[in-house]
Short mmCIF file of C-alpha atoms in Angstrom, two decimals:
data_model
loop_
_atom_site.label_atom_id
_atom_site.label_comp_id
_atom_site.label_asym_id
_atom_site.label_seq_id
_atom_site.Cartn_x
_atom_site.Cartn_y
_atom_site.Cartn_z
CA MET D 1 45.44 12.72 1.55
CA GLU D 2 44.80 16.59 1.57
CA ARG D 3 47.65 18.61 3.35
CA GLU D 4 46.82 20.98 6.42
CA GLY D 5 47.41 24.61 6.34
CA ARG D 6 46.28 27.71 4.42
CA ALA D 7 45.36 27.61 0.65
CA GLY D 8 47.77 29.45 -1.42
CA GLY D 9 46.49 31.44 -4.33
CA ALA D 10 42.75 31.10 -3.17
CA GLY D 11 40.67 34.21 -3.79
CA SER D 12 40.21 35.74 -0.37
CA GLY D 13 43.51 33.99 0.99
CA GLU D 14 41.58 32.85 3.96
CA LEU D 15 40.50 29.29 2.84
CA VAL D 16 41.72 26.37 5.10
CA THR D 17 42.50 22.86 4.14
CA ILE D 18 40.20 19.86 5.15
CA GLY D 19 42.14 19.04 8.20
CA GLU D 20 41.83 22.47 9.79
CA PHE D 21 38.18 22.58 8.70
CA ALA D 22 37.45 19.28 10.16
CA ARG D 23 38.86 20.70 13.54
CA LEU D 24 36.45 23.90 13.25
CA SER D 25 33.56 22.00 12.17
CA ARG D 26 34.01 19.04 14.60
CA LEU D 27 33.55 16.79 11.54
CA SER D 28 35.89 14.18 10.43
CA ALA D 29 37.85 14.55 7.09
CA LYS D 30 36.03 11.34 6.00
CA ALA D 31 32.68 12.85 6.79
CA LEU D 32 33.45 16.10 4.98
CA ARG D 33 34.69 14.02 1.75
CA ARG D 34 31.31 12.03 2.20
CA TYR D 35 29.16 15.32 2.42
CA ASP D 36 31.00 16.79 -0.59
CA GLU D 37 30.09 13.85 -2.66
CA LEU D 38 26.46 14.11 -1.59
CA GLY D 39 26.35 17.70 -2.39
CA LEU D 40 25.57 18.59 1.30
CA LEU D 41 28.69 20.59 2.06
CA ARG D 42 30.79 21.68 -1.03
CA PRO D 43 34.39 22.92 -0.51
CA ALA D 44 34.97 26.65 -1.43
CA LEU D 45 37.74 25.33 -3.57
CA VAL D 46 39.23 22.34 -5.17
CA ASP D 47 42.64 22.61 -6.45
CA PRO D 48 42.37 21.49 -10.32
CA VAL D 49 46.05 19.98 -10.05
CA ASN D 50 46.05 17.84 -6.91
CA GLY D 51 42.29 17.74 -5.93
CA TYR D 52 42.95 19.03 -2.51
CA ARG D 53 39.73 20.54 -1.01
CA TYR D 54 39.73 23.91 0.80
CA TYR D 55 37.02 25.47 2.81
CA ASP D 56 36.06 29.04 3.82
CA PRO D 57 35.85 29.20 7.75
CA VAL D 58 32.32 30.82 7.56
CA GLN D 59 31.26 27.43 6.27
CA ALA D 60 31.79 25.96 9.77
CA GLU D 61 28.32 27.15 11.04
CA GLY D 62 26.77 25.09 8.15
CA ALA D 63 28.85 22.05 8.71
CA ARG D 64 27.94 22.11 12.34
CA LEU D 65 24.36 22.07 11.46
CA VAL D 66 24.80 19.01 9.44
CA ALA D 67 26.68 17.28 12.15
CA TRP D 68 23.69 18.15 14.68
CA LEU D 69 20.99 16.99 12.33
CA ARG D 70 23.04 13.71 11.91
CA ARG D 71 23.18 13.41 15.68
CA ILE D 72 19.33 13.55 15.90
CA GLY D 73 19.01 10.78 13.39
CA MET D 74 17.89 12.72 10.35
CA PRO D 75 18.37 11.02 7.08
CA LEU D 76 20.90 12.64 4.74
CA SER D 77 18.53 13.01 2.11
CA ARG D 78 16.39 15.24 4.37
CA ILE D 79 19.41 17.18 5.77
CA GLY D 80 19.93 18.24 2.09
CA ARG D 81 16.67 19.86 2.12
CA VAL D 82 17.17 21.50 5.40
CA VAL D 83 20.54 23.26 4.83
CA ALA D 84 19.20 24.72 1.71
CA LEU D 85 16.42 26.68 3.58
CA ASP D 86 16.66 29.91 5.34
CA ALA D 87 16.83 29.95 9.07
CA GLY D 88 13.13 30.12 9.84
CA ALA D 89 12.11 27.57 7.22
CA ALA D 90 14.74 25.24 8.58
CA ALA D 91 13.53 25.42 11.94
CA VAL D 92 10.06 24.55 10.95
CA GLU D 93 11.33 21.49 9.06
CA ILE D 94 13.57 20.44 11.92
CA ARG D 95 10.59 20.63 14.48
CA ALA D 96 8.39 18.70 11.95
CA TYR D 97 10.85 16.14 11.64
CA TRP D 98 11.39 15.60 15.38
CA ALA D 99 7.54 15.72 15.90
CA ARG D 100 7.37 12.67 13.58
CA VAL D 101 10.05 10.90 15.38
CA GLU D 102 8.19 11.33 18.63
CA ALA D 103 4.85 10.29 17.19
CA GLU D 104 6.39 7.14 15.85
CA THR D 105 8.20 6.49 19.20
CA ALA D 106 4.92 6.94 21.03
CA ALA D 107 3.35 4.52 18.55
CA ARG D 108 6.06 2.02 19.42
CA ARG D 109 5.95 2.57 23.23
CA ASP D 110 2.17 1.90 22.96
CA LEU D 111 2.69 -1.35 21.30
CA ALA D 112 5.37 -2.19 23.71
CA MET D 113 3.22 -1.55 26.59
CA TYR D 114 0.42 -3.57 24.94
CA LEU D 115 2.71 -6.51 24.55
CA VAL D 116 3.89 -6.25 28.16
CA ASP D 117 0.32 -6.39 29.43
CA HIS D 118 -0.64 -9.19 27.17
CA LEU D 119 2.21 -11.42 28.09
CA SER D 120 2.11 -10.52 31.70
CA ALA D 121 -1.70 -11.49 31.78
CA LYS D 122 -0.94 -14.63 29.80
CA GLY D 123 2.06 -15.52 32.23
CA ARG D 124 -0.20 -15.19 35.21
CA ALA D 125 -2.83 -17.39 33.66
CA MET D 126 -0.22 -20.09 32.76
CA SER D 127 1.06 -19.93 36.46
CA ARG D 128 -2.34 -21.08 37.65
CA ILE D 129 -2.81 -24.06 35.33
CA PRO D 130 -2.70 -26.96 37.69
CA ASP D 131 -0.25 -29.76 36.98
CA SER D 132 -1.24 -33.39 36.83
CA THR D 133 -0.86 -33.88 40.55
CA ASP D 134 -3.32 -30.86 41.42
CA SER D 135 -6.96 -32.04 41.85
CA THR D 136 -8.29 -28.47 41.88
CA ASP D 137 -10.87 -27.71 39.22
CA SER D 138 -9.88 -24.64 37.13
CA THR D 139 -12.82 -24.12 35.01
CA ASP D 140 -14.30 -21.49 37.17
CA SER D 141 -11.11 -19.83 37.96
CA THR D 142 -10.77 -15.98 37.50
CA ASP D 143 -7.62 -14.40 36.12
CA SER D 144 -6.15 -10.94 37.06
CA THR D 145 -7.72 -9.15 34.13
CA GLY D 146 -11.37 -10.09 35.38
CA SER D 147 -11.69 -12.60 32.83
CA THR D 148 -13.33 -15.92 34.15
CA GLY D 149 -12.98 -19.29 32.62
CA SER D 150 -14.20 -20.50 29.15
CA ASN D 151 -17.87 -21.27 30.07
CA GLY D 152 -19.28 -18.30 28.55
CA SER D 153 -18.19 -15.65 30.95
CA THR D 154 -17.64 -11.96 30.63
CA ASP D 155 -14.30 -10.14 30.54
CA SER D 156 -13.32 -6.86 32.22
CA THR D 157 -14.54 -4.77 29.30
CA GLY D 158 -18.08 -6.20 29.46
CA ASN D 159 -17.63 -8.24 26.44
CA THR D 160 -18.96 -11.68 26.40
CA GLY D 161 -16.65 -14.66 26.10
CA SER D 162 -16.44 -16.98 23.19
CA GLY D 163 -17.64 -20.19 25.06
CA ALA D 164 -21.23 -21.55 25.07
CA GLY D 165 -23.87 -18.99 26.11
CA ALA D 166 -21.83 -15.99 24.98
CA VAL D 167 -23.69 -13.03 23.42
CA PRO D 168 -22.33 -12.03 19.96
CA LEU D 169 -21.74 -8.57 19.12
CA ALA D 170 -22.22 -6.79 15.80
CA ILE D 171 -21.64 -3.43 14.17
CA ARG D 172 -24.47 -1.13 12.83
CA CYS D 173 -23.03 1.80 11.10
CA ALA D 174 -23.39 4.57 8.38
CA ALA D 175 -21.15 6.73 6.37
CA LEU D 176 -21.42 10.06 4.63
CA THR D 177 -19.14 12.50 2.82
CA ASP D 178 -19.85 15.93 1.59
CA THR D 179 -18.06 18.46 -0.59
CA GLY D 180 -18.54 21.28 1.63
CA ALA D 181 -19.61 24.89 0.78
CA VAL D 182 -16.30 26.18 -0.56
CA ARG D 183 -14.39 23.25 -2.39
CA THR D 184 -15.59 22.36 -5.81
CA THR D 185 -14.36 18.64 -5.53
CA ASN D 186 -14.55 15.96 -2.90
CA GLN D 187 -11.23 14.31 -2.00
CA ASP D 188 -12.54 12.86 1.02
CA ALA D 189 -13.76 9.11 1.19
CA ALA D 190 -15.73 7.13 3.85
CA PHE D 191 -16.76 3.51 4.08
CA ALA D 192 -18.98 1.76 6.60
CA GLY D 193 -19.61 -1.91 6.54
CA PRO D 194 -19.79 -5.06 8.81
CA ARG D 195 -16.09 -5.51 8.80
CA LEU D 196 -14.54 -2.15 8.14
CA LEU D 197 -15.02 1.49 9.11
CA ALA D 198 -12.96 3.96 7.40
CA VAL D 199 -12.46 7.67 6.65
CA ALA D 200 -9.60 9.10 4.33
CA ASP D 201 -8.80 12.59 3.58
CA GLY D 202 -7.00 13.13 0.28
CA PHE D 203 -4.76 15.86 -0.82
CA GLY D 204 -2.83 17.12 -3.73
CA GLU D 205 -3.26 16.35 -7.53
CA GLY D 206 -4.03 12.68 -6.84
CA GLY D 207 -5.94 13.19 -3.48
CA SER D 208 -9.24 11.60 -4.61
CA GLU D 209 -7.60 8.35 -6.08
CA ALA D 210 -5.25 8.28 -2.97
CA SER D 211 -8.23 8.30 -0.40
CA ALA D 212 -10.30 5.75 -2.54
CA ALA D 213 -7.32 3.59 -3.00
CA ALA D 214 -6.40 3.39 0.65
CA ILE D 215 -9.92 2.38 1.83
CA GLU D 216 -10.19 -0.05 -0.94
CA ALA D 217 -7.00 -1.78 0.14
CA LEU D 218 -8.53 -2.15 3.58
CA GLN D 219 -11.50 -4.16 2.28
CA PRO D 220 -11.20 -7.74 4.08
CA SER D 221 -11.23 -9.26 0.67
CA ALA D 222 -8.16 -7.19 -0.36
CA TRP D 223 -6.14 -8.34 2.61
CA GLY D 224 -7.34 -11.86 3.17
CA ALA D 225 -9.13 -11.25 6.74
CA ARG D 226 -10.17 -14.48 8.26
CA GLU D 227 -13.76 -15.00 9.28
CA GLY D 228 -14.56 -15.07 12.93
CA ALA D 229 -12.59 -13.71 15.97
CA LEU D 230 -8.79 -13.50 15.72
CA SER D 231 -6.40 -13.72 18.53
CA ALA D 232 -4.57 -10.49 19.56
CA ALA D 233 -1.40 -11.58 18.09
CA ASP D 234 -3.19 -12.65 14.80
CA LEU D 235 -5.13 -9.44 14.71
CA LEU D 236 -1.93 -7.24 15.16
CA ASN D 237 -0.36 -8.98 12.18
CA ALA D 238 -3.38 -8.56 10.17
CA LEU D 239 -3.32 -5.01 10.98
CA GLU D 240 0.07 -4.65 9.93
CA ASP D 241 -0.55 -6.27 6.64
CA ALA D 242 -3.60 -4.20 5.96
CA ALA D 243 -1.54 -1.05 6.63
CA ASP D 244 1.23 -2.13 4.13
CA SER D 245 -1.48 -2.90 1.66
CA ALA D 246 -2.92 0.58 1.93
CA SER D 247 0.45 2.14 1.65
CA ARG D 248 1.19 0.36 -1.56
CA ALA D 249 -2.10 1.10 -2.85
CA VAL D 250 -1.74 4.83 -2.32
CA ARG D 251 1.75 4.83 -4.02
CA ASP D 252 0.45 2.95 -7.06
CA ALA D 253 -2.69 5.38 -7.20
CA VAL D 254 -0.62 8.50 -7.53
CA ALA D 255 2.34 7.20 -9.40
CA SER D 256 1.18 9.01 -12.63
CA CYS D 257 1.07 12.41 -10.93
CA ALA D 258 3.47 15.04 -11.83
CA ALA D 259 4.90 15.10 -8.09
CA PRO D 260 3.73 11.80 -6.75
CA ASP D 261 5.10 12.72 -3.17
CA GLY D 262 2.84 15.68 -3.20
CA SER D 263 -0.15 13.61 -3.30
CA GLY D 264 -1.69 11.19 -0.73
CA THR D 265 -4.22 10.88 2.11
CA THR D 266 -4.79 10.50 5.60
CA LEU D 267 -6.43 7.34 6.86
CA THR D 268 -8.37 6.31 9.89
CA ALA D 269 -9.92 2.79 9.88
CA MET D 270 -11.23 0.36 12.26
CA LEU D 271 -11.44 -3.44 11.22
CA TRP D 272 -13.97 -5.54 13.22
CA THR D 273 -13.27 -9.15 14.03
CA GLY D 274 -16.32 -10.01 16.01
CA SER D 275 -14.75 -9.43 19.34
CA ARG D 276 -12.33 -6.53 18.92
CA LEU D 277 -11.71 -3.55 16.72
CA GLY D 278 -8.36 -2.98 15.27
CA LEU D 279 -7.19 0.61 14.57
CA VAL D 280 -5.09 1.72 11.64
CA HIS D 281 -4.27 5.43 11.77
CA ILE D 282 -2.08 8.02 10.04
CA GLY D 283 -2.65 11.79 9.63
CA ASP D 284 -5.01 14.21 11.14
CA SER D 285 -8.29 12.21 10.56
CA ARG D 286 -9.85 11.14 13.86
CA ALA D 287 -11.55 8.31 15.83
CA TYR D 288 -13.65 9.16 18.87
CA LEU D 289 -15.32 6.72 21.34
CA LEU D 290 -18.72 7.55 23.00
CA ARG D 291 -18.99 5.25 26.23
CA GLY D 292 -21.12 6.11 29.47
CA GLY D 293 -21.92 9.45 28.07
CA GLU D 294 -18.46 10.70 27.57
CA LEU D 295 -16.78 11.20 24.26
CA PHE D 296 -13.09 10.06 24.10
CA ARG D 297 -10.60 10.91 21.23
CA ILE D 298 -8.72 7.62 20.66
CA THR D 299 -6.37 8.91 17.91
CA HIS D 300 -3.42 11.19 18.02
CA ASP D 301 -3.03 13.82 15.29
CA HIS D 302 0.19 13.32 13.11
CA SER D 303 0.42 17.15 12.62
CA LEU D 304 2.77 20.03 13.25
CA VAL D 305 0.06 21.86 15.48
CA GLN D 306 -0.52 18.87 17.61
CA SER D 307 3.33 18.28 18.11
CA MET D 308 3.32 22.04 19.33
CA ILE D 309 0.47 21.29 21.67
CA ASP D 310 2.30 18.05 22.96
CA ASP D 311 5.68 20.02 23.62
CA GLY D 312 3.75 23.02 25.42
CA SER D 313 4.59 25.57 22.40
CA LEU D 314 0.82 26.03 21.99
CA SER D 315 -2.24 25.63 24.23
CA ARG D 316 -5.25 23.93 22.89
CA GLU D 317 -7.01 27.31 22.61
CA GLU D 318 -4.20 28.77 20.71
CA ALA D 319 -4.02 25.90 18.43
CA ALA D 320 -7.64 26.35 17.41
CA SER D 321 -6.75 29.80 15.87
CA HIS D 322 -3.03 28.94 14.74
CA PRO D 323 -2.31 30.83 11.60
CA GLY D 324 -0.09 28.28 9.79
CA PRO D 325 -1.09 25.66 7.26
CA ALA D 326 -2.24 22.26 8.51
CA LEU D 327 1.04 20.67 7.99
CA LEU D 328 0.91 16.72 8.27
CA LEU D 329 3.85 15.00 9.93
CA LYS D 330 2.83 11.61 8.61
CA ALA D 331 0.48 10.60 5.51
CA LEU D 332 0.46 8.05 3.03
CA VAL D 333 2.03 9.48 -0.24
CA GLY D 334 3.53 8.62 -3.27
CA GLU D 335 7.35 8.22 -3.99
CA ALA D 336 9.44 11.23 -5.41
CA ARG D 337 10.89 10.10 -8.59
CA SER D 338 14.10 11.81 -7.65
CA ALA D 339 14.50 10.25 -4.22
CA PRO D 340 17.14 7.27 -4.27
CA VAL D 341 15.43 5.63 -1.26
CA ALA D 342 11.68 5.69 -0.55
CA VAL D 343 10.84 7.28 2.81
CA ALA D 344 8.14 5.19 4.44
CA SER D 345 5.47 6.60 6.72
CA ARG D 346 3.91 3.56 8.57
CA PRO D 347 0.40 4.05 10.11
CA ASP D 348 0.00 3.50 13.75
CA VAL D 349 -1.89 0.20 14.62
CA GLY D 350 -3.65 -1.10 17.79
CA LEU D 351 -6.31 -2.89 19.21
CA ARG D 352 -9.59 -1.74 21.04
CA GLU D 353 -11.63 -3.84 23.22
CA VAL D 354 -15.39 -3.16 22.78
CA MET D 355 -18.49 -3.24 24.81
CA ALA D 356 -22.12 -3.39 23.87
CA GLY D 357 -23.39 0.27 23.60
CA ASP D 358 -20.22 1.79 22.42
CA ARG D 359 -20.66 4.37 19.84
CA TYR D 360 -17.64 5.17 17.34
CA LEU D 361 -17.22 8.33 15.31
CA LEU D 362 -14.46 8.57 12.56
CA CYS D 363 -14.11 11.73 10.79
CA SER D 364 -11.84 13.86 8.56
CA ASP D 365 -10.67 17.18 9.67
CA GLY D 366 -13.21 18.88 7.59
CA LEU D 367 -15.47 18.17 10.52
CA SER D 368 -13.08 18.13 13.53
CA ALA D 369 -11.29 21.44 12.73
CA VAL D 370 -14.53 23.46 12.59
CA VAL D 371 -16.98 21.77 15.18
CA ASP D 372 -15.72 21.65 18.64
CA GLU D 373 -15.75 18.36 20.73
CA ALA D 374 -18.67 19.56 22.86
CA GLU D 375 -20.84 20.03 19.80
CA LEU D 376 -19.72 16.74 18.40
CA ARG D 377 -20.62 14.94 21.58
CA ALA D 378 -24.11 16.63 21.72
CA ALA D 379 -24.63 15.39 18.15
CA VAL D 380 -23.50 11.91 18.54
CA VAL D 381 -25.22 11.45 21.95
CA ALA D 382 -28.61 12.99 20.58
CA ALA D 383 -28.80 10.87 17.42
CA GLU D 384 -30.85 7.66 17.56
CA ASP D 385 -28.94 5.85 15.19
CA PRO D 386 -25.84 5.97 13.02
CA GLU D 387 -27.65 7.35 9.87
CA GLY D 388 -29.08 10.21 11.85
CA ALA D 389 -25.80 10.95 13.58
CA VAL D 390 -23.76 11.26 10.20
CA ARG D 391 -26.37 13.60 8.75
CA ARG D 392 -26.42 15.81 11.84
CA LEU D 393 -22.50 15.93 11.71
CA VAL D 394 -22.41 16.87 8.24
CA GLY D 395 -24.94 19.63 8.86
CA LEU D 396 -22.81 20.90 11.70
CA ALA D 397 -19.76 21.23 9.33
CA ARG D 398 -21.87 23.20 6.86
CA GLU D 399 -23.26 25.40 9.48
CA ALA D 400 -19.69 26.28 10.38
CA GLY D 401 -19.03 27.36 6.95
CA GLY D 402 -18.26 24.25 5.34
CA PRO D 403 -14.55 25.30 4.50
CA ASP D 404 -13.32 21.70 3.58
CA ASN D 405 -14.55 18.33 2.45
CA VAL D 406 -16.29 16.30 5.39
CA ALA D 407 -16.20 12.30 5.83
CA CYS D 408 -17.76 10.82 8.66
CA VAL D 409 -18.70 7.22 9.97
CA VAL D 410 -20.75 6.43 13.12
CA ALA D 411 -20.98 2.86 14.26
CA ASP D 412 -22.77 1.26 17.13
CA VAL D 413 -21.69 -1.88 18.98
CA VAL D 414 -24.99 -3.90 19.55
CA GLU D 415 -25.82 -7.27 20.78
CA GLU D 416 -26.62 -9.45 17.76
#
């Protein structure tokens, strides 16, 4: 064990032992040895004879930074990158890390609230089932969500039930991508079909391959989707499986790139089961819902700018002209060959109840970043059909200068 005290014969004569430095830095001697082994915090001097570690007191500030970053849960591999940066760049990296933590926490919160609501409604319904001594006929009873019994009734969202007389719903849709007026290649991808709506915005050397692979992995044939309506629990499981398939497909698609972790894609997709839409989302592509003449954004950007809006650092007006790069906090990317452990970015998943007459818009930021929501709404409302809508939306992006690739999907929920 290293002795405490001043190091004799050190260059400046001001080095301290590991025990004294532990008191200065508020880190244990065990942690300091571990960080030395990982290259996070090297001693200023290691005695070649006895192996004692000596530190310069000026290293205490860096050591405290390591301790604080560990306290907020940052992985050691990422801490290594942060402590190697200058102060300004380190601040940006810490903000990006914490924004990602908050985004993932929000996604888990939304899922938790869905489960609470789902199980609470199920519990209330169970409590009304009569026992064998109860002669009340329950087939026409109404639960607290507004859903009636199973005789072809309509639930609170306006959807018809699954019993006799139910009116089945279907999707009518169109997709369009465009290289834009500035880029020479198109790394965006879009797909619109009776079971899947998706847009993906690729980036990096393997961006085109990544966006195509992500959407291909979501094709129902790729992840074994069952025909017919799924229960909420089954659909959530299916969405998780689909998201995992997309993540693996992107990693495989960009594995041959020089820097696999620098290539990847955003992904915003909706999977139709016949009664619900399941949402899979990661990155800053978006999904909107037009209902009752109002356009609602139903996804949350996983971007640094969005995190600054969320914490009040930027207003939405300021964000529109923010000079910084469009830094993504989450995306589907390849694995760094030098990384000992892969860092997974999991897409958000969720469920959407639908109504006949709903119109959905999915788009990459090549559209949403240059066309404001008022213009988006006007174009989506005015179009007679999805084909006309996607053509008009791509035209708006080009009228705004077309600085990026564009991908968009428009889908109508109709009575079959």
